[in-house]
């Protein structure tokens, strides 16, 4: 089964309470480890960006569950592609705290320093996630 990378952006709904993030990370980490999925989740203001890597079957299965989750809405797929190597192989579900979304970093990959992930290209979103990972790992 081909190794696949999926990236989407979405918007938190009112059902996303403050406790939801911990729940999502806990359940996600458990499931992703079981299913051989690696990746990263970011949340800022009300927006999510998530990158998932794994077998096509596991990615499709997980994404279908994520799509039905009422804690977020307006899920827009930015990337679904066949890849040769994982970038987040150490992270079953890395999470980047909001404080790491600095304005200079957002500006580097966006039209402005305001975080508007729906306006980002597939490549910009992916490169931003890679840069988060690089900075976060070296902290
Ligand atoms: C923004 C967001 C990201 C999520 N990411 C994952 C994920 O990476 N893996 C996962 O299994 N569930 C993830 N979930 C949770 C799923 O929507 C769903 O609640 C969960 O997979 C159900 O797990 P279960 O089938 O074990 O009950 C995410 C939910 C949201 C709102």
Short mmCIF file of C-alpha atoms in Angstrom, two decimals, chain A:
data_model
loop_
_atom_site.label_atom_id
_atom_site.label_comp_id
_atom_site.label_asym_id
_atom_site.label_seq_id
_atom_site.Cartn_x
_atom_site.Cartn_y
_atom_site.Cartn_z
CA UNK A 1 0.00 0.00 0.00
CA UNK A 2 1.52 3.32 -1.06
CA UNK A 3 2.81 5.77 1.49
CA UNK A 4 0.50 8.76 1.38
CA UNK A 5 0.55 12.31 2.76
CA UNK A 6 -2.63 14.26 3.44
CA UNK A 7 -2.86 17.88 4.58
CA UNK A 8 -6.08 19.73 5.38
CA UNK A 9 -7.21 22.91 7.06
CA UNK A 10 -10.39 23.34 9.09
CA UNK A 11 -12.17 25.65 11.50
CA UNK A 12 -13.12 24.82 15.09
CA UNK A 13 -16.85 24.88 15.90
CA UNK A 14 -18.63 25.68 19.16
CA UNK A 15 -18.39 21.99 20.03
CA UNK A 16 -14.65 22.43 20.31
CA UNK A 17 -14.30 23.29 24.02
CA UNK A 18 -10.97 23.87 25.70
CA UNK A 19 -10.83 20.22 26.81
CA UNK A 20 -11.28 19.06 23.20
CA UNK A 21 -7.67 19.58 22.22
CA UNK A 22 -6.43 17.18 24.89
CA UNK A 23 -9.09 14.63 23.86
CA UNK A 24 -8.16 14.91 20.18
CA UNK A 25 -4.46 14.50 20.95
CA UNK A 26 -5.03 11.56 23.28
CA UNK A 27 -7.34 9.62 20.96
CA UNK A 28 -5.38 10.64 17.87
CA UNK A 29 -2.04 9.52 19.31
CA UNK A 30 -3.47 6.18 20.35
CA UNK A 31 -5.16 5.51 17.00
CA UNK A 32 -2.33 6.86 14.88
CA UNK A 33 0.26 4.71 16.64
CA UNK A 34 -1.98 1.67 16.13
CA UNK A 35 -2.52 2.50 12.45
CA UNK A 36 1.07 3.42 11.55
CA UNK A 37 0.18 7.08 11.01
CA UNK A 38 2.60 9.92 11.74
CA UNK A 39 2.06 13.64 11.43
CA UNK A 40 1.41 16.93 13.07
CA UNK A 41 -1.53 19.02 14.24
CA UNK A 42 -1.48 22.80 14.65
CA UNK A 43 -4.20 24.96 16.14
CA UNK A 44 -4.21 28.74 16.18
CA UNK A 45 -7.11 31.04 16.91
CA UNK A 46 -9.86 28.90 15.45
CA UNK A 47 -7.98 27.16 12.66
CA UNK A 48 -6.46 23.70 12.41
CA UNK A 49 -3.82 22.44 9.98
CA UNK A 50 -3.02 18.77 10.10
CA UNK A 51 -0.59 16.64 8.14
CA UNK A 52 -1.01 12.86 8.19
CA UNK A 53 1.39 10.30 6.69
CA UNK A 54 0.80 6.57 6.41
CA UNK A 55 -0.58 3.85 4.19
CA UNK A 56 -3.30 5.03 1.82
CA UNK A 57 -5.79 2.76 3.54
CA UNK A 58 -5.00 4.08 7.03
CA UNK A 59 -5.00 7.71 5.85
CA UNK A 60 -8.37 7.33 4.09
CA UNK A 61 -9.90 5.61 7.10
CA UNK A 62 -8.69 8.27 9.54
CA UNK A 63 -9.57 11.20 7.28
CA UNK A 64 -13.12 9.90 6.88
CA UNK A 65 -13.50 9.90 10.67
CA UNK A 66 -11.97 13.38 10.93
CA UNK A 67 -14.37 14.71 8.26
CA UNK A 68 -17.37 13.61 10.33
CA UNK A 69 -16.08 15.16 13.57
CA UNK A 70 -18.40 17.96 14.67
CA UNK A 71 -15.69 19.75 16.64
CA UNK A 72 -14.57 21.34 13.38
CA UNK A 73 -16.07 22.31 10.04
CA UNK A 74 -15.20 23.61 6.57
CA UNK A 75 -12.52 20.95 6.14
CA UNK A 76 -10.53 21.76 3.00
CA UNK A 77 -8.08 19.25 1.54
CA UNK A 78 -4.78 20.90 0.58
CA UNK A 79 -2.77 17.81 -0.32
CA UNK A 80 -3.30 14.13 -0.97
CA UNK A 81 -0.23 12.61 -2.56
CA UNK A 82 1.92 9.56 -2.86
CA UNK A 83 5.26 10.05 -1.09
CA UNK A 84 8.49 8.07 -0.77
CA UNK A 85 9.56 9.07 2.70
CA UNK A 86 7.93 10.35 5.87
CA UNK A 87 8.93 13.70 7.33
CA UNK A 88 7.22 13.24 10.70
CA UNK A 89 8.38 9.69 11.35
CA UNK A 90 9.15 10.43 15.02
CA UNK A 91 5.72 11.92 15.72
CA UNK A 92 2.52 9.87 15.91
CA UNK A 93 0.72 13.20 16.27
CA UNK A 94 2.99 16.13 16.98
CA UNK A 95 1.32 19.23 18.36
CA UNK A 96 2.70 22.72 17.96
CA UNK A 97 1.64 25.13 20.73
CA UNK A 98 0.18 28.45 19.60
CA UNK A 99 3.13 30.37 21.03
CA UNK A 100 5.33 28.93 18.29
CA UNK A 101 3.27 30.56 15.56
CA UNK A 102 5.35 33.71 15.44
CA UNK A 103 4.39 36.51 13.06
CA UNK A 104 7.69 36.39 11.13
CA UNK A 105 7.23 32.67 10.53
CA UNK A 106 3.62 33.08 9.35
CA UNK A 107 4.63 36.02 7.14
CA UNK A 108 7.33 33.90 5.50
CA UNK A 109 4.69 31.54 4.08
CA UNK A 110 1.62 33.80 3.77
CA UNK A 111 0.39 37.04 2.23
CA UNK A 112 0.42 38.68 5.66
CA UNK A 113 1.48 37.91 9.23
CA UNK A 114 -2.11 36.99 10.08
CA UNK A 115 -2.68 33.23 10.18
CA UNK A 116 -5.15 32.43 7.38
CA UNK A 117 -4.46 28.80 6.45
CA UNK A 118 -7.28 28.70 3.85
CA UNK A 119 -5.30 31.22 1.81
CA UNK A 120 -2.14 29.13 1.82
CA UNK A 121 -0.96 26.98 -1.06
CA UNK A 122 -0.34 23.29 -0.52
CA UNK A 123 3.42 23.85 -0.67
CA UNK A 124 3.36 26.82 1.73
CA UNK A 125 1.33 24.88 4.28
CA UNK A 126 3.67 21.91 4.06
CA UNK A 127 6.81 24.01 4.33
CA UNK A 128 5.39 25.90 7.30
CA UNK A 129 4.74 22.59 9.08
CA UNK A 130 8.26 21.39 8.31
CA UNK A 131 9.69 24.60 9.69
CA UNK A 132 7.61 24.29 12.85
CA UNK A 133 8.91 20.78 13.28
CA UNK A 134 12.52 21.86 12.76
CA UNK A 135 12.24 24.76 15.24
CA UNK A 136 10.27 22.80 17.75
CA UNK A 137 12.67 19.86 17.78
CA UNK A 138 15.64 22.10 18.41
CA UNK A 139 14.06 24.03 21.31
#
